[in-house]
Amino acid sequence: MANRSVTPSLEDFRKVVAPFSLPGILLDAERYGSGHINDTFVANYDQAGTRVRYILQRVNHHIFKNVPELMENIIRVTSHVESKNTSNDSRRALALRKTADGLSYHQTPEGDFWRVYLFVEGARTYDAVEHPRQAYEAARAFGLFQQALADLPGGRLHETIPHFHDTPKRFENLRKAAEEDVAGRKHEVLAELEFAFKREPEVSRLLDLVAKGEIPERVTHNDTKLNNVMLDDKTGEGICVIDLDTVMPGLSLYDFGDLVRFGTNTAAEDETDPAKIDVSLPVFEAIVEGYVAGAGNILTDAEWDNLVFAGKLMTYEVGIRFLTDHLQGDIYFKIKHPGHNLERARNQLRLVDRIEAADEALQAIVRKYRAAR
Ligand code: ADP
Ligand code: GN1
Ligand code: MG
């Protein structure tokens, strides 16, 4: 399932988009972005002489098992964000196109689910932080997004992937994958397994605080990678949070922690040279500052206490998910070459090690912003 993604022909794209009745003529469509899960394409249209772009996405229904429920979440979330948009900039809420039947997705006879978004123009995503300001803007946008959803009406959102950030469960999955060793790769990863197993006592820390009532459940994004937020080309401002498939009940520490995981790494997520992987203190500071600027003064004491830990835990969690996928024969994340998931896992576990080494410096940054609140 991880690598099933064939690019459709233009003829097939025409069939996929037909139910959405998009105005104009479809000129071409090509693969777009660098996500690990869905298949994303940009489609160029000629609309009365003007070139207009749409994002077409085939949702990975092996991973998101109930796409109609997922789309119901996205409609609720985008409508709510849109209702709070008081600017004159329509790019600030992701906009879905509906089919002639009023559905937010189209299911093909083969069983694939497709959706169409208006292309957010004059802005782009980045696969790596080039300057701390970008990390600030991304963190602020995710903070604002969370604040906007604090009063989402209509009850709890569907859990599109149950136990998504349940680190103890992710840990059990790793243990089981190592035991079963279906792909015969365990012998290659003994050092990584030892590193991961040694940290077992920490995996339930956040969920234990939730159980004690010290950390509240909120509506969170749960996948706050830098390339899931669009930054304005001219001003650099984070203007639109995208990739809403995992928006569901969660902890603000998941969003903050994943910002740290992806943003502070001085190397790409799949860099193989451990010497290049470290935690950037200026980027960490920008993330704290941006997140607090966006989310406002919502953080409880227990959340403040665990900001640094959340960065480490989210890095560890994704690290063991990559490692599990490698052990299971690459069935979840898209890979570009054999061993890619192992490279990613090693990278993330190395970053865990660097975050642990930098703990004092990171805590000092948090203290500075906590005192100023
Ligand atoms: P995935 O789940 O595969 O990560 P995303 O929704 O994040 O999918 O989309 C992949 C990439 O496509 C994004 O990183 C972004 O660059 C681009 N993208 C997605 N939606 C839009 C949009 N509405 N307008 C412009 N670009 C978009
Ligand atoms: C996946 O879809 P994408 O590429 O934004 C994954 C995240 C991981 C991330 C690691 C649904 O995100 O949980 O943190 O890869 N999404 C899902 O890069 O599993
Ligand atoms: Mg994405």
PDB file of N, CA and C and ligand atoms in Angstrom, residues 32-42 53-58 60 64 93-95 115-121 123-127 221 223 225-230 240-245 334, ligand 1:
ATOM      1  N   TYR A  32       2.641  16.527  -7.038  1.00  0.00           N
ATOM      2  CA  TYR A  32       2.994  17.762  -6.349  1.00  0.00           C
ATOM      3  C   TYR A  32       3.293  17.496  -4.883  1.00  0.00           C
ATOM      4  N   GLY A  33       4.275  18.193  -4.331  1.00  0.00           N
ATOM      5  CA  GLY A  33       4.534  18.132  -2.893  1.00  0.00           C
ATOM      6  C   GLY A  33       5.353  16.917  -2.499  1.00  0.00           C
ATOM      7  N   SER A  34       5.577  16.805  -1.185  1.00  0.00           N
ATOM      8  CA  SER A  34       6.447  15.726  -0.721  1.00  0.00           C
ATOM      9  C   SER A  34       5.867  14.992   0.495  1.00  0.00           C
ATOM     10  N   GLY A  35       4.548  14.875   0.539  1.00  0.00           N
ATOM     11  CA  GLY A  35       3.910  14.160   1.650  1.00  0.00           C
ATOM     12  C   GLY A  35       4.205  12.668   1.593  1.00  0.00           C
ATOM     13  N   HIS A  36       4.128  12.015   2.755  1.00  0.00           N
ATOM     14  CA  HIS A  36       4.437  10.579   2.832  1.00  0.00           C
ATOM     15  C   HIS A  36       3.201   9.687   2.701  1.00  0.00           C
ATOM     16  N   ILE A  37       1.998  10.269   2.620  1.00  0.00           N
ATOM     17  CA  ILE A  37       0.795   9.436   2.763  1.00  0.00           C
ATOM     18  C   ILE A  37      -0.141   9.515   1.556  1.00  0.00           C
ATOM     19  N   ASN A  38      -0.649  10.705   1.266  1.00  0.00           N
ATOM     20  CA  ASN A  38      -1.615  10.836   0.168  1.00  0.00           C
ATOM     21  C   ASN A  38      -0.901  11.032  -1.165  1.00  0.00           C
ATOM     22  N   ASP A  39      -1.681  10.991  -2.253  1.00  0.00           N
ATOM     23  CA  ASP A  39      -1.133  11.335  -3.568  1.00  0.00           C
ATOM     24  C   ASP A  39      -1.689  12.692  -3.941  1.00  0.00           C
ATOM     25  N   THR A  40      -0.793  13.647  -4.099  1.00  0.00           N
ATOM     26  CA  THR A  40      -1.209  15.030  -4.367  1.00  0.00           C
ATOM     27  C   THR A  40      -0.777  15.421  -5.772  1.00  0.00           C
ATOM     28  N   PHE A  41      -1.695  16.083  -6.497  1.00  0.00           N
ATOM     29  CA  PHE A  41      -1.413  16.530  -7.868  1.00  0.00           C
ATOM     30  C   PHE A  41      -1.866  17.976  -8.009  1.00  0.00           C
ATOM     31  N   VAL A  42      -1.176  18.719  -8.869  1.00  0.00           N
ATOM     32  CA  VAL A  42      -1.659  20.052  -9.209  1.00  0.00           C
ATOM     33  C   VAL A  42      -2.241  19.963 -10.614  1.00  0.00           C
ATOM     34  N   ARG A  53      -5.296  27.017 -11.032  1.00  0.00           N
ATOM     35  CA  ARG A  53      -4.780  25.728 -10.538  1.00  0.00           C
ATOM     36  C   ARG A  53      -5.673  25.170  -9.436  1.00  0.00           C
ATOM     37  N   TYR A  54      -5.746  23.852  -9.384  1.00  0.00           N
ATOM     38  CA  TYR A  54      -6.424  23.148  -8.292  1.00  0.00           C
ATOM     39  C   TYR A  54      -5.486  22.092  -7.734  1.00  0.00           C
ATOM     40  N   ILE A  55      -5.705  21.754  -6.477  1.00  0.00           N
ATOM     41  CA  ILE A  55      -5.002  20.605  -5.886  1.00  0.00           C
ATOM     42  C   ILE A  55      -5.963  19.413  -5.926  1.00  0.00           C
ATOM     43  N   LEU A  56      -5.521  18.340  -6.547  1.00  0.00           N
ATOM     44  CA  LEU A  56      -6.304  17.095  -6.558  1.00  0.00           C
ATOM     45  C   LEU A  56      -5.603  16.102  -5.643  1.00  0.00           C
ATOM     46  N   GLN A  57      -6.371  15.489  -4.774  1.00  0.00           N
ATOM     47  CA  GLN A  57      -5.737  14.515  -3.868  1.00  0.00           C
ATOM     48  C   GLN A  57      -6.482  13.198  -3.847  1.00  0.00           C
ATOM     49  N   ARG A  58      -5.696  12.129  -3.961  1.00  0.00           N
ATOM     50  CA  ARG A  58      -6.228  10.786  -3.746  1.00  0.00           C
ATOM     51  C   ARG A  58      -5.897  10.461  -2.287  1.00  0.00           C
ATOM     52  N   ASN A  60      -5.377   8.410   0.968  1.00  0.00           N
ATOM     53  CA  ASN A  60      -4.925   7.028   1.216  1.00  0.00           C
ATOM     54  C   ASN A  60      -5.921   6.323   2.143  1.00  0.00           C
ATOM     55  N   PHE A  64      -6.393   6.046   6.120  1.00  0.00           N
ATOM     56  CA  PHE A  64      -7.597   6.724   6.631  1.00  0.00           C
ATOM     57  C   PHE A  64      -8.791   5.854   6.238  1.00  0.00           C
ATOM     58  N   ALA A  93      -8.416  30.190   4.692  1.00  0.00           N
ATOM     59  CA  ALA A  93      -9.069  28.911   5.027  1.00  0.00           C
ATOM     60  C   ALA A  93      -9.027  28.040   3.784  1.00  0.00           C
ATOM     61  N   LEU A  94      -8.613  26.827   3.954  1.00  0.00           N
ATOM     62  CA  LEU A  94      -8.544  25.889   2.830  1.00  0.00           C
ATOM     63  C   LEU A  94      -9.966  25.704   2.282  1.00  0.00           C
ATOM     64  N   ALA A  95     -10.109  25.745   0.944  1.00  0.00           N
ATOM     65  CA  ALA A  95     -11.457  25.679   0.355  1.00  0.00           C
ATOM     66  C   ALA A  95     -11.607  24.438  -0.510  1.00  0.00           C
ATOM     67  N   ARG A 115     -10.427  14.256  -3.801  1.00  0.00           N
ATOM     68  CA  ARG A 115     -11.015  15.545  -3.409  1.00  0.00           C
ATOM     69  C   ARG A 115     -10.270  16.656  -4.141  1.00  0.00           C
ATOM     70  N   VAL A 116     -10.893  17.820  -4.165  1.00  0.00           N
ATOM     71  CA  VAL A 116     -10.331  18.963  -4.896  1.00  0.00           C
ATOM     72  C   VAL A 116     -10.313  20.183  -3.981  1.00  0.00           C
ATOM     73  N   TYR A 117      -9.150  20.825  -3.891  1.00  0.00           N
ATOM     74  CA  TYR A 117      -9.018  22.079  -3.144  1.00  0.00           C
ATOM     75  C   TYR A 117      -8.679  23.204  -4.117  1.00  0.00           C
ATOM     76  N   LEU A 118      -9.164  24.410  -3.813  1.00  0.00           N
ATOM     77  CA  LEU A 118      -8.649  25.575  -4.525  1.00  0.00           C
ATOM     78  C   LEU A 118      -7.169  25.682  -4.215  1.00  0.00           C
ATOM     79  N   PHE A 119      -6.380  26.014  -5.209  1.00  0.00           N
ATOM     80  CA  PHE A 119      -4.937  26.167  -5.016  1.00  0.00           C
ATOM     81  C   PHE A 119      -4.687  27.505  -4.309  1.00  0.00           C
ATOM     82  N   VAL A 120      -3.971  27.453  -3.211  1.00  0.00           N
ATOM     83  CA  VAL A 120      -3.630  28.685  -2.492  1.00  0.00           C
ATOM     84  C   VAL A 120      -2.461  29.335  -3.225  1.00  0.00           C
ATOM     85  N   GLU A 121      -2.747  30.424  -3.913  1.00  0.00           N
ATOM     86  CA  GLU A 121      -1.728  31.085  -4.751  1.00  0.00           C
ATOM     87  C   GLU A 121      -0.957  32.140  -3.953  1.00  0.00           C
ATOM     88  N   ALA A 123       1.652  31.808  -2.243  1.00  0.00           N
ATOM     89  CA  ALA A 123       2.188  31.273  -0.985  1.00  0.00           C
ATOM     90  C   ALA A 123       2.767  29.909  -1.294  1.00  0.00           C
ATOM     91  N   ARG A 124       3.612  29.396  -0.396  1.00  0.00           N
ATOM     92  CA  ARG A 124       4.160  28.060  -0.651  1.00  0.00           C
ATOM     93  C   ARG A 124       4.561  27.388   0.659  1.00  0.00           C
ATOM     94  N   THR A 125       4.800  26.105   0.540  1.00  0.00           N
ATOM     95  CA  THR A 125       5.296  25.366   1.699  1.00  0.00           C
ATOM     96  C   THR A 125       6.806  25.177   1.538  1.00  0.00           C
ATOM     97  N   TYR A 126       7.463  24.891   2.636  1.00  0.00           N
ATOM     98  CA  TYR A 126       8.913  24.648   2.627  1.00  0.00           C
ATOM     99  C   TYR A 126       9.183  23.282   3.233  1.00  0.00           C
ATOM    100  N   ASP A 127      10.152  22.571   2.654  1.00  0.00           N
ATOM    101  CA  ASP A 127      10.501  21.248   3.186  1.00  0.00           C
ATOM    102  C   ASP A 127      11.579  21.346   4.254  1.00  0.00           C
ATOM    103  N   HIS A 221      -4.091  19.719  15.296  1.00  0.00           N
ATOM    104  CA  HIS A 221      -3.796  19.371  13.904  1.00  0.00           C
ATOM    105  C   HIS A 221      -3.125  17.998  13.812  1.00  0.00           C
ATOM    106  N   ASP A 223      -0.218  17.007  12.864  1.00  0.00           N
ATOM    107  CA  ASP A 223       0.807  16.739  11.839  1.00  0.00           C
ATOM    108  C   ASP A 223       1.399  18.082  11.402  1.00  0.00           C
ATOM    109  N   LYS A 225       4.039  19.519  10.456  1.00  0.00           N
ATOM    110  CA  LYS A 225       5.259  19.680   9.681  1.00  0.00           C
ATOM    111  C   LYS A 225       5.258  21.037   8.988  1.00  0.00           C
ATOM    112  N   LEU A 226       6.456  21.549   8.768  1.00  0.00           N
ATOM    113  CA  LEU A 226       6.569  22.841   8.084  1.00  0.00           C
ATOM    114  C   LEU A 226       5.859  22.816   6.728  1.00  0.00           C
ATOM    115  N   ASN A 227       5.896  21.650   6.044  1.00  0.00           N
ATOM    116  CA  ASN A 227       5.257  21.637   4.727  1.00  0.00           C
ATOM    117  C   ASN A 227       3.749  21.409   4.793  1.00  0.00           C
ATOM    118  N   ASN A 228       3.181  21.578   5.988  1.00  0.00           N
ATOM    119  CA  ASN A 228       1.727  21.569   6.118  1.00  0.00           C
ATOM    120  C   ASN A 228       1.180  22.950   6.458  1.00  0.00           C
ATOM    121  N   VAL A 229       1.961  23.973   6.177  1.00  0.00           N
ATOM    122  CA  VAL A 229       1.460  25.342   6.351  1.00  0.00           C
ATOM    123  C   VAL A 229       2.008  26.193   5.212  1.00  0.00           C
ATOM    124  N   MET A 230       1.133  27.021   4.624  1.00  0.00           N
ATOM    125  CA  MET A 230       1.546  27.850   3.489  1.00  0.00           C
ATOM    126  C   MET A 230       2.012  29.216   4.007  1.00  0.00           C
ATOM    127  N   CYS A 240      -2.044  29.886   5.820  1.00  0.00           N
ATOM    128  CA  CYS A 240      -3.055  28.834   5.696  1.00  0.00           C
ATOM    129  C   CYS A 240      -2.499  27.484   6.139  1.00  0.00           C
ATOM    130  N   VAL A 241      -3.167  26.908   7.114  1.00  0.00           N
ATOM    131  CA  VAL A 241      -2.798  25.572   7.576  1.00  0.00           C
ATOM    132  C   VAL A 241      -3.474  24.560   6.656  1.00  0.00           C
ATOM    133  N   ILE A 242      -2.706  23.594   6.172  1.00  0.00           N
ATOM    134  CA  ILE A 242      -3.258  22.598   5.238  1.00  0.00           C
ATOM    135  C   ILE A 242      -3.062  21.182   5.796  1.00  0.00           C
ATOM    136  N   ASP A 243      -3.340  20.186   4.985  1.00  0.00           N
ATOM    137  CA  ASP A 243      -3.196  18.776   5.363  1.00  0.00           C
ATOM    138  C   ASP A 243      -4.003  18.475   6.632  1.00  0.00           C
ATOM    139  N   LEU A 244      -5.321  18.571   6.484  1.00  0.00           N
ATOM    140  CA  LEU A 244      -6.213  18.539   7.652  1.00  0.00           C
ATOM    141  C   LEU A 244      -6.715  17.131   7.993  1.00  0.00           C
ATOM    142  N   ASP A 245      -6.147  16.108   7.381  1.00  0.00           N
ATOM    143  CA  ASP A 245      -6.666  14.741   7.580  1.00  0.00           C
ATOM    144  C   ASP A 245      -6.581  14.273   9.026  1.00  0.00           C
ATOM    145  N   LYS A 334       5.378   6.164   2.298  1.00  0.00           N
ATOM    146  CA  LYS A 334       5.970   6.054   0.951  1.00  0.00           C
ATOM    147  C   LYS A 334       7.484   6.115   1.094  1.00  0.00           C
TER     148      LYS A 334
HETATM  149  P1  ADP B   1       0.166  14.930   2.270  1.00  0.00           P
HETATM  150  O1  ADP B   1      -0.882  14.338   3.153  1.00  0.00           O
HETATM  151  O2  ADP B   1       0.582  13.999   1.217  1.00  0.00           O
HETATM  152  O3  ADP B   1       1.300  15.503   3.049  1.00  0.00           O
HETATM  153  P2  ADP B   1      -0.690  17.697   1.731  1.00  0.00           P
HETATM  154  O4  ADP B   1      -2.128  18.062   1.891  1.00  0.00           O
HETATM  155  O5  ADP B   1       0.237  18.157   2.782  1.00  0.00           O
HETATM  156  O6  ADP B   1      -0.579  16.111   1.492  1.00  0.00           O
HETATM  157  O7  ADP B   1      -0.227  18.254   0.315  1.00  0.00           O
HETATM  158  C1  ADP B   1       1.089  18.047  -0.183  1.00  0.00           C
HETATM  159  C2  ADP B   1       1.679  19.387  -0.650  1.00  0.00           C
HETATM  160  O8  ADP B   1       0.838  19.974  -1.660  1.00  0.00           O
HETATM  161  C3  ADP B   1       1.770  20.444   0.446  1.00  0.00           C
HETATM  162  O9  ADP B   1       2.958  20.333   1.181  1.00  0.00           O
HETATM  163  C4  ADP B   1       1.680  21.739  -0.346  1.00  0.00           C
HETATM  164  O10 ADP B   1       2.940  22.102  -0.867  1.00  0.00           O
HETATM  165  C5  ADP B   1       0.777  21.375  -1.524  1.00  0.00           C
HETATM  166  N1  ADP B   1      -0.634  21.778  -1.272  1.00  0.00           N
HETATM  167  C6  ADP B   1      -1.586  21.058  -0.625  1.00  0.00           C
HETATM  168  N2  ADP B   1      -2.754  21.703  -0.622  1.00  0.00           N
HETATM  169  C7  ADP B   1      -2.552  22.877  -1.275  1.00  0.00           C
HETATM  170  C8  ADP B   1      -3.380  23.995  -1.646  1.00  0.00           C
HETATM  171  N3  ADP B   1      -4.684  24.024  -1.340  1.00  0.00           N
HETATM  172  N4  ADP B   1      -2.824  25.016  -2.344  1.00  0.00           N
HETATM  173  C9  ADP B   1      -1.503  24.975  -2.697  1.00  0.00           C
HETATM  174  N5  ADP B   1      -0.674  23.955  -2.385  1.00  0.00           N
HETATM  175  C10 ADP B   1      -1.185  22.919  -1.689  1.00  0.00           C
END
